mmCIF file of C-alpha atoms and ligand atoms in Angstrom:
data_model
loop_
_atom_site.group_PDB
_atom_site.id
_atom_site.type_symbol
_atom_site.label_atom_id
_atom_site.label_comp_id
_atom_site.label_asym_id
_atom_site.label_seq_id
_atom_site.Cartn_x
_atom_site.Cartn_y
_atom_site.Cartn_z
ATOM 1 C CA UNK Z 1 0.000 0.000 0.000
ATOM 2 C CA UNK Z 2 0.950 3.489 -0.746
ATOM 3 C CA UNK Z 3 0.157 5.347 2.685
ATOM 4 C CA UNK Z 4 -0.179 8.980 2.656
ATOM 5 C CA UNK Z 5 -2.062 9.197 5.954
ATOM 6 C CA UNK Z 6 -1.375 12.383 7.693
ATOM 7 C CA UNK Z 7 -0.840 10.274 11.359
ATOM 8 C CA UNK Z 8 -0.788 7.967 12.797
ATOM 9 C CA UNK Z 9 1.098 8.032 9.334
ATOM 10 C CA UNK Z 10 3.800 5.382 8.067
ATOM 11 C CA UNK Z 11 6.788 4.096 9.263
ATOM 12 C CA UNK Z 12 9.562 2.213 7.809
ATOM 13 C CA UNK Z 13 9.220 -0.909 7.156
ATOM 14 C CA UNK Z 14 12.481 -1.975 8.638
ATOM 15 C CA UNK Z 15 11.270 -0.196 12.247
ATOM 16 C CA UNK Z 16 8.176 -2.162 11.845
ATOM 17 C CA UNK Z 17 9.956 -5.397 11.517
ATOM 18 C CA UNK Z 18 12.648 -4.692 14.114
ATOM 19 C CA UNK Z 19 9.688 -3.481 16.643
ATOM 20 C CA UNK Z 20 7.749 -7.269 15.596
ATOM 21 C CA UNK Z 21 10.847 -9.218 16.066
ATOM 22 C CA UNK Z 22 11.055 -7.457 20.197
ATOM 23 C CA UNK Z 23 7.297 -8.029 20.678
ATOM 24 C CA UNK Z 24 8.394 -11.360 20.734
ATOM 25 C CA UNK Z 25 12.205 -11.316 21.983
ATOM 26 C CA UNK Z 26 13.530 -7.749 22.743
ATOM 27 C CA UNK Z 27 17.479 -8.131 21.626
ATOM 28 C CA UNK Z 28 17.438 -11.573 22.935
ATOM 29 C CA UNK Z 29 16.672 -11.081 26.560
ATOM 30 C CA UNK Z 30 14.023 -13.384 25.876
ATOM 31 C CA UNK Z 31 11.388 -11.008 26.798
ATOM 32 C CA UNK Z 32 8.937 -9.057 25.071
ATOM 33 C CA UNK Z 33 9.392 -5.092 24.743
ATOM 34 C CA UNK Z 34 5.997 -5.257 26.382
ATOM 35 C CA UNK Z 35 7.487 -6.902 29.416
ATOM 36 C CA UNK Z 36 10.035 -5.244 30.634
ATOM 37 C CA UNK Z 37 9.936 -3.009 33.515
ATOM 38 C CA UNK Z 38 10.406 0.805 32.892
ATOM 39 C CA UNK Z 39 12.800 1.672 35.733
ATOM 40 C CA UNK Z 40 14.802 -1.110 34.814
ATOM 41 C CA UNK Z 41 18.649 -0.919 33.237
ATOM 42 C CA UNK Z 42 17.409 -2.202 29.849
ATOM 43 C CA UNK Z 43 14.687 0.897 29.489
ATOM 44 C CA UNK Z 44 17.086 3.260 31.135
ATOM 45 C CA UNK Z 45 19.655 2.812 28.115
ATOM 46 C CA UNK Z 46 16.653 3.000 25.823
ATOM 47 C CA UNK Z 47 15.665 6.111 26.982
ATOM 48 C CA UNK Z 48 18.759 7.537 27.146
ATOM 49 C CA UNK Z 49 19.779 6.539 23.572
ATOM 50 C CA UNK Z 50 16.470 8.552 22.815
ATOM 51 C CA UNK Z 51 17.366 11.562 24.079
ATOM 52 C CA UNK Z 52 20.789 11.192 23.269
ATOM 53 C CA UNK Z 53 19.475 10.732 19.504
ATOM 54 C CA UNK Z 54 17.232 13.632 19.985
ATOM 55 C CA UNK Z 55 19.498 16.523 20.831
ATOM 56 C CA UNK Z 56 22.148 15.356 17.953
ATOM 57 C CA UNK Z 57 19.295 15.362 15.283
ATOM 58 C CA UNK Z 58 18.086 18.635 15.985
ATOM 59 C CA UNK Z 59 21.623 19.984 17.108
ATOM 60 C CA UNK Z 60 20.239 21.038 20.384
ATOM 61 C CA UNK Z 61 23.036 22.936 23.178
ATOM 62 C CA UNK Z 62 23.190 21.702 26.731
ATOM 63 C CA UNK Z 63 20.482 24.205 27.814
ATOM 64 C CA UNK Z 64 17.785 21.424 26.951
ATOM 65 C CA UNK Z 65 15.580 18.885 28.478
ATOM 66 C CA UNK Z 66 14.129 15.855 26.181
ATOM 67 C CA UNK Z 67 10.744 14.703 27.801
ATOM 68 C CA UNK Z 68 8.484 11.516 26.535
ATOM 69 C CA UNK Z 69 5.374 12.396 27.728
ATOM 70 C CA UNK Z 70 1.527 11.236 27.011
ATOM 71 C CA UNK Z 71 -1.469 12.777 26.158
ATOM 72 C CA UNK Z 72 -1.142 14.152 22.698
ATOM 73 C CA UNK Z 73 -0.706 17.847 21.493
ATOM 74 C CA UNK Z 74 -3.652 18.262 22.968
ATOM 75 C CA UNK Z 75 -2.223 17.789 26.124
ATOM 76 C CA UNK Z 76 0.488 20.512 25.432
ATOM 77 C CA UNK Z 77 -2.719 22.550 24.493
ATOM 78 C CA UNK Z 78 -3.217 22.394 28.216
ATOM 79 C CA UNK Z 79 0.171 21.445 29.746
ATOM 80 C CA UNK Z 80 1.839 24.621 28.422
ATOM 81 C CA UNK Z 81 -0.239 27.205 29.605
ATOM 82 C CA UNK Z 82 -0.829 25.278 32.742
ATOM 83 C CA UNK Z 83 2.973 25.662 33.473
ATOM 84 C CA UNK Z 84 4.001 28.848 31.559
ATOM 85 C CA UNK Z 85 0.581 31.443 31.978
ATOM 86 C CA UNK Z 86 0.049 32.731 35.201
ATOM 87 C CA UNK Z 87 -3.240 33.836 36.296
ATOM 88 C CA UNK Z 88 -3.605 37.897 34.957
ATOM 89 C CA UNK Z 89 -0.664 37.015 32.432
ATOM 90 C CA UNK Z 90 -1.332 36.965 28.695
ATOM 91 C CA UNK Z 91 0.303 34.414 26.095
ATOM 92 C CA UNK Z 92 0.477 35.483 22.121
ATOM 93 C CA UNK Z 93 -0.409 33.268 19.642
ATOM 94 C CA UNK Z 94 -0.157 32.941 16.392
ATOM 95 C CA UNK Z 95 -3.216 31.645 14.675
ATOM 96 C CA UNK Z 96 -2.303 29.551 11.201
ATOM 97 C CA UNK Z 97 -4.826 26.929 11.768
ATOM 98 C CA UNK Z 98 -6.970 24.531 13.317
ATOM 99 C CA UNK Z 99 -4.654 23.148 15.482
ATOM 100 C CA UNK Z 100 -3.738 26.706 16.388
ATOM 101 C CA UNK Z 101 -6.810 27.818 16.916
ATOM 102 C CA UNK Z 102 -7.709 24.833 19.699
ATOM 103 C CA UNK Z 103 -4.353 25.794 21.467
ATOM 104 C CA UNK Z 104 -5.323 29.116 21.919
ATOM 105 C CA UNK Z 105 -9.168 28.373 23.316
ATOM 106 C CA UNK Z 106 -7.008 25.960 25.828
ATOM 107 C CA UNK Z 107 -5.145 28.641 27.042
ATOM 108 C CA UNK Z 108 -8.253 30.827 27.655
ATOM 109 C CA UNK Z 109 -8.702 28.437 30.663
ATOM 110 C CA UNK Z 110 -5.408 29.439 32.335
ATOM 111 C CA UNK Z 111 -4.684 33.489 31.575
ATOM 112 C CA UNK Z 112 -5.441 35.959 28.849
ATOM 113 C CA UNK Z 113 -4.589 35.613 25.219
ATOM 114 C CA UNK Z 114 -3.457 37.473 22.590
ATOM 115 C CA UNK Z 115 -3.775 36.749 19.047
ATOM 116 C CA UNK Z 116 -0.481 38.106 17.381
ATOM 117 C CA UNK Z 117 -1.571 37.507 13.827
ATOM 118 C CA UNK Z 118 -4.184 35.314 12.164
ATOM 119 C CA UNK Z 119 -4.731 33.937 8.461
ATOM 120 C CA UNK Z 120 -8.688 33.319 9.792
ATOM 121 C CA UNK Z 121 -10.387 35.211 7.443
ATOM 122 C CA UNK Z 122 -8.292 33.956 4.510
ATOM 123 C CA UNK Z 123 -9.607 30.407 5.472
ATOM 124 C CA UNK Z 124 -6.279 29.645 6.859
ATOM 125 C CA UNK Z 125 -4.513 29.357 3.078
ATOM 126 C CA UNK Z 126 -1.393 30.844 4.374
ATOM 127 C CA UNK Z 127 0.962 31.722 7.156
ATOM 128 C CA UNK Z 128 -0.348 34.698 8.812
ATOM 129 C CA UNK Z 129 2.477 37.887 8.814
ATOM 130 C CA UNK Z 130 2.768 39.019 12.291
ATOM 131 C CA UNK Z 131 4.246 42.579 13.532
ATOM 132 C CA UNK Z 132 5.340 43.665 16.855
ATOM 133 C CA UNK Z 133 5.435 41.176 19.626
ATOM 134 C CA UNK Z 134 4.741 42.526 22.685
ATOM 135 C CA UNK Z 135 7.645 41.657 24.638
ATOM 136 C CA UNK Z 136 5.561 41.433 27.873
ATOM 137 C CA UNK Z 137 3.799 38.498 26.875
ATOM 138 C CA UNK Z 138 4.228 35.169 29.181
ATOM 139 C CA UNK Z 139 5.301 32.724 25.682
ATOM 140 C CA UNK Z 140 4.765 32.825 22.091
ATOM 141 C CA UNK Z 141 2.686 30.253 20.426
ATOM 142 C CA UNK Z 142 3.246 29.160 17.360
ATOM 143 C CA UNK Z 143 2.490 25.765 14.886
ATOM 144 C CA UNK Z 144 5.056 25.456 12.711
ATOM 145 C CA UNK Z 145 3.456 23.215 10.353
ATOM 146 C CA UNK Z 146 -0.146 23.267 9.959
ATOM 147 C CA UNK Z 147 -1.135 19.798 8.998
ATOM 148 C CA UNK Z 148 -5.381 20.515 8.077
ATOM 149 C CA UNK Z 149 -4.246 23.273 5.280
ATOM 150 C CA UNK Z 150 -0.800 22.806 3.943
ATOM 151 C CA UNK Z 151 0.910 25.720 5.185
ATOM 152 C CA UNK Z 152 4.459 25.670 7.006
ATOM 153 C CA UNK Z 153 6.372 28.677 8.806
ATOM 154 C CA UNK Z 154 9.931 29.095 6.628
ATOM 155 C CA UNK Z 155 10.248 32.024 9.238
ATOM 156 C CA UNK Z 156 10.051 32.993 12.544
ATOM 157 C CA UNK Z 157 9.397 35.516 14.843
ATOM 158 C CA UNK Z 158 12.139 37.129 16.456
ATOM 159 C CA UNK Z 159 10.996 37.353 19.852
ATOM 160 C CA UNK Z 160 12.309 38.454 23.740
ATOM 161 C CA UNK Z 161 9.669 36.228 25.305
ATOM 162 C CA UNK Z 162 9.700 32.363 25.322
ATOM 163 C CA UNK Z 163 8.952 31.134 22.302
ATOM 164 C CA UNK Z 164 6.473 27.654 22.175
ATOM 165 C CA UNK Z 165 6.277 25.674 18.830
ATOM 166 C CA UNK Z 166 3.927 23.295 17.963
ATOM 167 C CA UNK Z 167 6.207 20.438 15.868
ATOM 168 C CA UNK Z 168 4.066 17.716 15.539
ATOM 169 C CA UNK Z 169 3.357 17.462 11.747
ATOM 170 C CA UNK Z 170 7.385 18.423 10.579
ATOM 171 C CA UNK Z 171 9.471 17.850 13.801
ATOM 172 C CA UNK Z 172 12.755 15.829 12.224
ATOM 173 C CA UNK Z 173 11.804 16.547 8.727
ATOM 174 C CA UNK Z 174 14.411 19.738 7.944
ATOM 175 C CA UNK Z 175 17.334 21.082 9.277
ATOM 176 C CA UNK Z 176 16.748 24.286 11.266
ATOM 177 C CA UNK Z 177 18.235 26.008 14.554
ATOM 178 C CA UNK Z 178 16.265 24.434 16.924
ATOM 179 C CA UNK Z 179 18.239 26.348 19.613
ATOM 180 C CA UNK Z 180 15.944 29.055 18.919
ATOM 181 C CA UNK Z 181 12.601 27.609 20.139
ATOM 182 C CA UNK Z 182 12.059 27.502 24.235
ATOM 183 C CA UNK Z 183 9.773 24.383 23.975
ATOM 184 C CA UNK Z 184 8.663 22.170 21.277
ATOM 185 C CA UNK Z 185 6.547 19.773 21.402
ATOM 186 C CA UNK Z 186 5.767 17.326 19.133
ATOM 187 C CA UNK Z 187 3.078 13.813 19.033
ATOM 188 C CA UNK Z 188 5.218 10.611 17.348
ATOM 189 C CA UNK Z 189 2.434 9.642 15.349
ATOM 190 C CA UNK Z 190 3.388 11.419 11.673
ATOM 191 C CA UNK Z 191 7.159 11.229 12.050
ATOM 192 C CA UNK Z 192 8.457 9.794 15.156
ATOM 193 C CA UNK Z 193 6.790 6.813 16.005
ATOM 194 C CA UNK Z 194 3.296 5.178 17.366
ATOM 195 C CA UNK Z 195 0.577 7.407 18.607
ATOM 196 C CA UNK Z 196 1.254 7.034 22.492
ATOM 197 C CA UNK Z 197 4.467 9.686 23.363
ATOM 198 C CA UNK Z 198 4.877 13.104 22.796
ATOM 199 C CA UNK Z 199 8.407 14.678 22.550
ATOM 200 C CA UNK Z 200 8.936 17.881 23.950
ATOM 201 C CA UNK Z 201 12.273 19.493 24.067
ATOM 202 C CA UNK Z 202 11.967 22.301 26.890
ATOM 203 C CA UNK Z 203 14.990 25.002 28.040
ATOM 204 C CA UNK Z 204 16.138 24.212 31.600
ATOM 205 C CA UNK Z 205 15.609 28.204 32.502
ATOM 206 C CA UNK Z 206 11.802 27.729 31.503
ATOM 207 C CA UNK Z 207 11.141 24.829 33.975
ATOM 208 C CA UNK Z 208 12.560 27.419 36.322
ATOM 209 C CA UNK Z 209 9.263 29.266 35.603
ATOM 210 C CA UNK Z 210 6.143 27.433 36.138
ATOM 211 C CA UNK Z 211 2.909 29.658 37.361
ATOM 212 C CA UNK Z 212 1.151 27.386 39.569
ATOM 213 C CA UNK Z 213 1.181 24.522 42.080
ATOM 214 C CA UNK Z 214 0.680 21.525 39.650
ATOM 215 C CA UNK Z 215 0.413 17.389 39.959
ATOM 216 C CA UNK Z 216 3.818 15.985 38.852
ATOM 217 C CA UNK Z 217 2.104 14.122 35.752
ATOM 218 C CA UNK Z 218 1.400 17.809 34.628
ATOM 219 C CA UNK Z 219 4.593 19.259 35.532
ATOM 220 C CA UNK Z 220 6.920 19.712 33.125
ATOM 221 C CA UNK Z 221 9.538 20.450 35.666
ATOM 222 C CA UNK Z 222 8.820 17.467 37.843
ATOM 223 C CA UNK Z 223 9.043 14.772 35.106
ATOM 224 C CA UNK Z 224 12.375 16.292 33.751
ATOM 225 C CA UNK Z 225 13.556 15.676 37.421
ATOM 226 C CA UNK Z 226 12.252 12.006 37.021
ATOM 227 C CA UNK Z 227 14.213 11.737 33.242
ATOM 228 C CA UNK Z 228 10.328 11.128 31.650
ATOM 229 C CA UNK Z 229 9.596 8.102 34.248
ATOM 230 C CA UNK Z 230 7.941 9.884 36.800
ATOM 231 C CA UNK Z 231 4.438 7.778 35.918
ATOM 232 C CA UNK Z 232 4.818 4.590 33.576
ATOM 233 C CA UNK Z 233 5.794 5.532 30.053
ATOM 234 C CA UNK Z 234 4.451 4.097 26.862
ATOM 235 C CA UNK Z 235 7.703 1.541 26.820
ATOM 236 C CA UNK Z 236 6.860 0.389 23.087
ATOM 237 C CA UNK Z 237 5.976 3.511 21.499
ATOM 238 C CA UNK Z 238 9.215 4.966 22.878
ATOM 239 C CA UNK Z 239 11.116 2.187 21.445
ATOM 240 C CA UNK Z 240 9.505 2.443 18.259
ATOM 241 C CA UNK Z 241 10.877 6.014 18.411
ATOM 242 C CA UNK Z 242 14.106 5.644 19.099
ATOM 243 C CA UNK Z 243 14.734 2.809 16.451
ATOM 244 C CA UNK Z 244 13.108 5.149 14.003
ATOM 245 C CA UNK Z 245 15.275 7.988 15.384
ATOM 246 C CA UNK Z 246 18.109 5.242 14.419
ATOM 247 C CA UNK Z 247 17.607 5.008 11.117
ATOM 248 C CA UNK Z 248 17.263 8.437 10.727
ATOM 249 C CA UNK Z 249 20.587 9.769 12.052
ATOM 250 C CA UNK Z 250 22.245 7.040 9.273
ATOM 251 C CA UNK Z 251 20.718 8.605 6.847
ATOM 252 C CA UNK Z 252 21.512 12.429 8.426
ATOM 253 C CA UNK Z 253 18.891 15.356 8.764
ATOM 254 C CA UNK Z 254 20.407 17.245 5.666
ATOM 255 C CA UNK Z 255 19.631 14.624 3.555
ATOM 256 C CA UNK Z 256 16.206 13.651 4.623
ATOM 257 C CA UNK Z 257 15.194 17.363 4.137
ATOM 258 C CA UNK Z 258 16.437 17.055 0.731
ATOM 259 C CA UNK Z 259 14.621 14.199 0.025
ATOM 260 C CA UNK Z 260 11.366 15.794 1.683
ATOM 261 C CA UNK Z 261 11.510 18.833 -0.340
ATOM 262 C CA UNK Z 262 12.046 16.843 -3.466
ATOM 263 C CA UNK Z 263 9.154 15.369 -2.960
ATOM 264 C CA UNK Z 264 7.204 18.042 -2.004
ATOM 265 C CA UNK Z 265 8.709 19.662 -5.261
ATOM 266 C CA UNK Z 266 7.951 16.849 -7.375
ATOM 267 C CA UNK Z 267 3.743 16.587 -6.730
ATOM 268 C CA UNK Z 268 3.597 20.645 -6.306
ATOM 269 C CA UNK Z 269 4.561 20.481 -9.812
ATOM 270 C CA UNK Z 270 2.239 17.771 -11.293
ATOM 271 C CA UNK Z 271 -0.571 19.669 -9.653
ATOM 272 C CA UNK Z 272 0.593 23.332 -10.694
ATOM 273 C CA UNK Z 273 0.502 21.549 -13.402
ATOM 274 C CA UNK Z 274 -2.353 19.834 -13.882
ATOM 275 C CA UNK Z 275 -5.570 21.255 -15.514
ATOM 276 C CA UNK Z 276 -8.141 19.094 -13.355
ATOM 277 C CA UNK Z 277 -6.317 19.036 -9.854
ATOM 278 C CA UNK Z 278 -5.136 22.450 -8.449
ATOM 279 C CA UNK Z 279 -3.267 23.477 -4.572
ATOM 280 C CA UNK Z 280 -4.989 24.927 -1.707
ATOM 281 C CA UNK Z 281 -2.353 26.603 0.111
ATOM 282 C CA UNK Z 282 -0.487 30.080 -0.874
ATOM 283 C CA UNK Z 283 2.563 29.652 -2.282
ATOM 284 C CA UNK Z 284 5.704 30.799 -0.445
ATOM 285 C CA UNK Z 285 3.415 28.914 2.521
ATOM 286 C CA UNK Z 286 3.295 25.481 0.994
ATOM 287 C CA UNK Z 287 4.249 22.503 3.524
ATOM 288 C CA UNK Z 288 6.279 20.163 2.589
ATOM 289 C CA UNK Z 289 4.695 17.855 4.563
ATOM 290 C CA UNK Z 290 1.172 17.996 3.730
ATOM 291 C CA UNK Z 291 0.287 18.537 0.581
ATOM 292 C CA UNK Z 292 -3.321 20.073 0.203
ATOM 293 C CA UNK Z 293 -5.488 19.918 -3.140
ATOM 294 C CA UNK Z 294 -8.631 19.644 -4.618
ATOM 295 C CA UNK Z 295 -10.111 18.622 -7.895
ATOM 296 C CA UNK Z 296 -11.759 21.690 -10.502
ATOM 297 C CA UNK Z 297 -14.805 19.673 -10.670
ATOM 298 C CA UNK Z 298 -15.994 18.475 -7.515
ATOM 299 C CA UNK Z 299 -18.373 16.387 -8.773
ATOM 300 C CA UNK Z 300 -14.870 14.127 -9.723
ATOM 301 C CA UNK Z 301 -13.379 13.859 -6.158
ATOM 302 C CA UNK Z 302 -15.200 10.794 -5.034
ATOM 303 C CA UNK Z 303 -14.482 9.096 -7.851
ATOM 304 C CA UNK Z 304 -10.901 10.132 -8.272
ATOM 305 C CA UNK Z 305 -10.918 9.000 -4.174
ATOM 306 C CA UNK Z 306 -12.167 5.634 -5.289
ATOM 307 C CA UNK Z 307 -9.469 5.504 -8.194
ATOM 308 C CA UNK Z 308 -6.435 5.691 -6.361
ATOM 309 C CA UNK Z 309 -7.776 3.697 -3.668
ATOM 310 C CA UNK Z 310 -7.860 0.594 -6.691
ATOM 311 C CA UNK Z 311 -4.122 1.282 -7.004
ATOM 312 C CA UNK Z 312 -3.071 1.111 -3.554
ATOM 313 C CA UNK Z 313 -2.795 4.331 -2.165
ATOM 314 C CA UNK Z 314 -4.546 5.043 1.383
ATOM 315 C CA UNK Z 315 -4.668 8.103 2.930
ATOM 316 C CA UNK Z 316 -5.323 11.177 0.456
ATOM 317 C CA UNK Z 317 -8.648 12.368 2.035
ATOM 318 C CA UNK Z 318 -8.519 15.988 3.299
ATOM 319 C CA UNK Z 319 -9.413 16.306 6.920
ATOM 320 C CA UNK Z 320 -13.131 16.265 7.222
ATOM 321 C CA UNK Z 321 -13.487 20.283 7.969
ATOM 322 C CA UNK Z 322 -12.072 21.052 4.899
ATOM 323 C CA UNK Z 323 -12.660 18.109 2.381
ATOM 324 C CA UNK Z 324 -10.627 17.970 -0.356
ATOM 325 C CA UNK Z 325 -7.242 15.587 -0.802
ATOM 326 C CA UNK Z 326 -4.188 15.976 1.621
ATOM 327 C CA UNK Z 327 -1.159 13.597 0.929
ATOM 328 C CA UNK Z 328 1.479 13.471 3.862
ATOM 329 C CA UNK Z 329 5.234 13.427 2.376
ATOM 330 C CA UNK Z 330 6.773 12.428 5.971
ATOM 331 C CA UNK Z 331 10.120 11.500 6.017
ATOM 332 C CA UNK Z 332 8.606 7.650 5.629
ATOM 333 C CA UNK Z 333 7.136 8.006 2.440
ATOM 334 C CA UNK Z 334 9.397 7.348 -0.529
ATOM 335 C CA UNK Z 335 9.873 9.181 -3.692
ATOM 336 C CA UNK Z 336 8.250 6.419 -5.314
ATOM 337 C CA UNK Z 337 5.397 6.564 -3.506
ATOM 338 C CA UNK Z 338 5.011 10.092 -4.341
ATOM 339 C CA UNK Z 339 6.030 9.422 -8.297
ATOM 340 C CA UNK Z 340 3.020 6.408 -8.128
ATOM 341 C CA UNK Z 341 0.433 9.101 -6.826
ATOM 342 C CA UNK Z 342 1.495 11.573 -9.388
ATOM 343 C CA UNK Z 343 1.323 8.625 -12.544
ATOM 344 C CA UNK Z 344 -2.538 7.736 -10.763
ATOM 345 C CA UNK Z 345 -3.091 11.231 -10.876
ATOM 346 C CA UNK Z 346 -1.870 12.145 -14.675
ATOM 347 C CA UNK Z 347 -4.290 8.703 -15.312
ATOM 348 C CA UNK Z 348 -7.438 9.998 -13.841
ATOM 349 C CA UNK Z 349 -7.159 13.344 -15.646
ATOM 350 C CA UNK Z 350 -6.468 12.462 -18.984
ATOM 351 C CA UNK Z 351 -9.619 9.717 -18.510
ATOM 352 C CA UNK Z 352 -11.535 12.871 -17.284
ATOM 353 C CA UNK Z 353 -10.914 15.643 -19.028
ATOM 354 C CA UNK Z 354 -11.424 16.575 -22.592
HETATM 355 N N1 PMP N 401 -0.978 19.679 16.657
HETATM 356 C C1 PMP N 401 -0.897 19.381 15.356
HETATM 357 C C2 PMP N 401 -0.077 20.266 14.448
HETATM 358 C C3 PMP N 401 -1.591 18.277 14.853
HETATM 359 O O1 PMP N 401 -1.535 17.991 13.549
HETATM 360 C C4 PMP N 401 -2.361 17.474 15.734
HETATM 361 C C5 PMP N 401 -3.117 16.243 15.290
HETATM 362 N N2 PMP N 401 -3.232 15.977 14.001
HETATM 363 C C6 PMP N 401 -2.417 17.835 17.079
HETATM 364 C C7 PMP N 401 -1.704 18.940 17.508
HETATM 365 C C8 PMP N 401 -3.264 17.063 18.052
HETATM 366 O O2 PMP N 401 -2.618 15.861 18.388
HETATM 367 P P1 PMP N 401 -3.371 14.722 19.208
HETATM 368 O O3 PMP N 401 -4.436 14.164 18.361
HETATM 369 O O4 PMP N 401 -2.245 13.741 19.485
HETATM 370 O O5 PMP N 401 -3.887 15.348 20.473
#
């Protein structure tokens, strides 16, 4: 199958035969990945591999923390202004998309909020341009990748305050200073690992600044002073992770970016090109993770749905608020997969057009 499911989204199949082989016999301990205990020495070196892993990838300087957490993004919905917006304080945001838009009316239930700059009213097509930040606010919110429309940030603000991003659709997919960001979090389920963990890389000086009195499972601060096992963590999807995270530092960050905007490249193209088929998102904006488009004639998008499903690709529906097709380009799917959706593509048109 050709899998271009925005997440949970595709994984190699070498992970997913390595992760098989230690549901059965985990590097012949003889026991399962799903039995072993998660303060013992074989987790411990797992998890520190991970984080190990983590901060070479993304280049990160000693002032970090790497935290496996649970709950989704939309627990960081919660989790960060829980810890970073004090009661009378106000966090910016910056409102690209859905996703944006449902951290900001999560942080309505700790503080005020500001919204910095939205792309609302132009149905989210692009990246919203923002202006002054106000450099009183408690963080800056931003998602970097906005996996519903298409749109990606190839900028960012220049800010005083802490600055929050919102990885989870593009984390590990380019090379960028990652030094600049104060947290990031992002869920494993497009192009990490299984749904089940959520990475977040947080600055040691920000745990320093949490608002309120908090339970430890909602403290960032606390689990970093438990190295992520201050409850039970989800052992498998972790080590689903970090043999993902593997793979990936073989093949090097520089040239899975190259890769991913090849891709990306490669079926912008066909559909610039194409006379049925045409993109959603502004260009300068596009992400090169999800790609966004929709068919001229609408009336052909269920059957052009059904089409590609006959040749073996999964995946392509656009998220039900906005309909359409989306196909995710993480750093799992090949080139040929890409090339195979562009050939079904090219079929369907010239079968449906004059
Ligand atoms: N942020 C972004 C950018 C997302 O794409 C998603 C889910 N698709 C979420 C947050 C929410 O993640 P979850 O479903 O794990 O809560």
């Amino acid at each position: 199958m050709y899998n271009f499911n925005s997440g949970p989204a595709t994984l190699p199949p070498d992970v997913l035969q390595e992760a098989a082989r230690a549901v059965v016999n985990y590097g012949d301990t003889g026991l399962s990945i799903l039995e072993i205990p998660h303060r013992g020495a074989l987790f411990t070196e797992l998890l520190e591999e991970g984080n190990a892993l983590v901060r070479e990838l993304l280049s990160l300087n000693a002032d970090y923390e790497v935290l496996w957490l649970q709950g989704g993004g939309r627990m960081q919905f919660s989790m960060v202004p829980m810890n970073f917006l004090g009661p009378g304080e106000t966090a910016g945001y910056i409102d690209s998309g859905h996703w944006a838009a449902d951290a900001i009316k999560n942080a309505a239930f700790y503080g005020n909020t500001e919204i910095i700059a939205s792309s609302r009213n132009e149905g989210y097509r692009n990246i919203p341009r923002w202006e002054i930040i106000p450099d009183t606010l408690a963080y800056l919110h931003i998602t970097t990748n906005n996996t519903i429309y298409g749109t990606q940030f190839f900028r960012f603000p220049e800010t005083q305050v802490p600055l929050v991003a919102d990885m989870s659709s593009e984390l590990f997919s380019r090379t960028l200073d990652y030094n600049q960001f104060d947290l990031i979090y992002a869920v494993a389920q497009k192009n990490i690992g299984p749904a089940g963990v959520t990475l977040v890389v947080i600055k040691k000086s920000l745990l320093e600044k949490q608002k309120r009195e908090l339970p430890g499972i909602l403290s960032y601060k606390t689990i970093a002073a438990y190295n992520s096992v201050w409850n039970t963590p989800p052992v498998f999807a972790i080590y689903c992770s970090v043999l993902n995270l593997r793979r990936l530092r073989q093949t090097g960050l520089q040239a899975i970016e190259s890769r991913n905007e090849a891709k990306a490249r490669q079926l912008y193209e066909a559909i610039d090109g194409s006379r049925l088929f045409y993109g959603t998102a502004q260009e300068g904006d596009r992400s090169r993770m999800n790609v966004c488009f929709r068919a001229r004639k609408p009336e052909l998008e269920s059957a052009f749905m059904q089409f590609a499903k006959e040749r073996n690709i999964t995946g392509i529906e656009g998220h039900r608020s906005v309909g359409g097709f989306r196909a995710a380009l993480y750093n799992a799917v090949t080139p040929e997969a890409v090339t195979h959706l562009i050939n079904v593509m090219q079929t369907f048109e010239a079968d449906h057009t004059p």
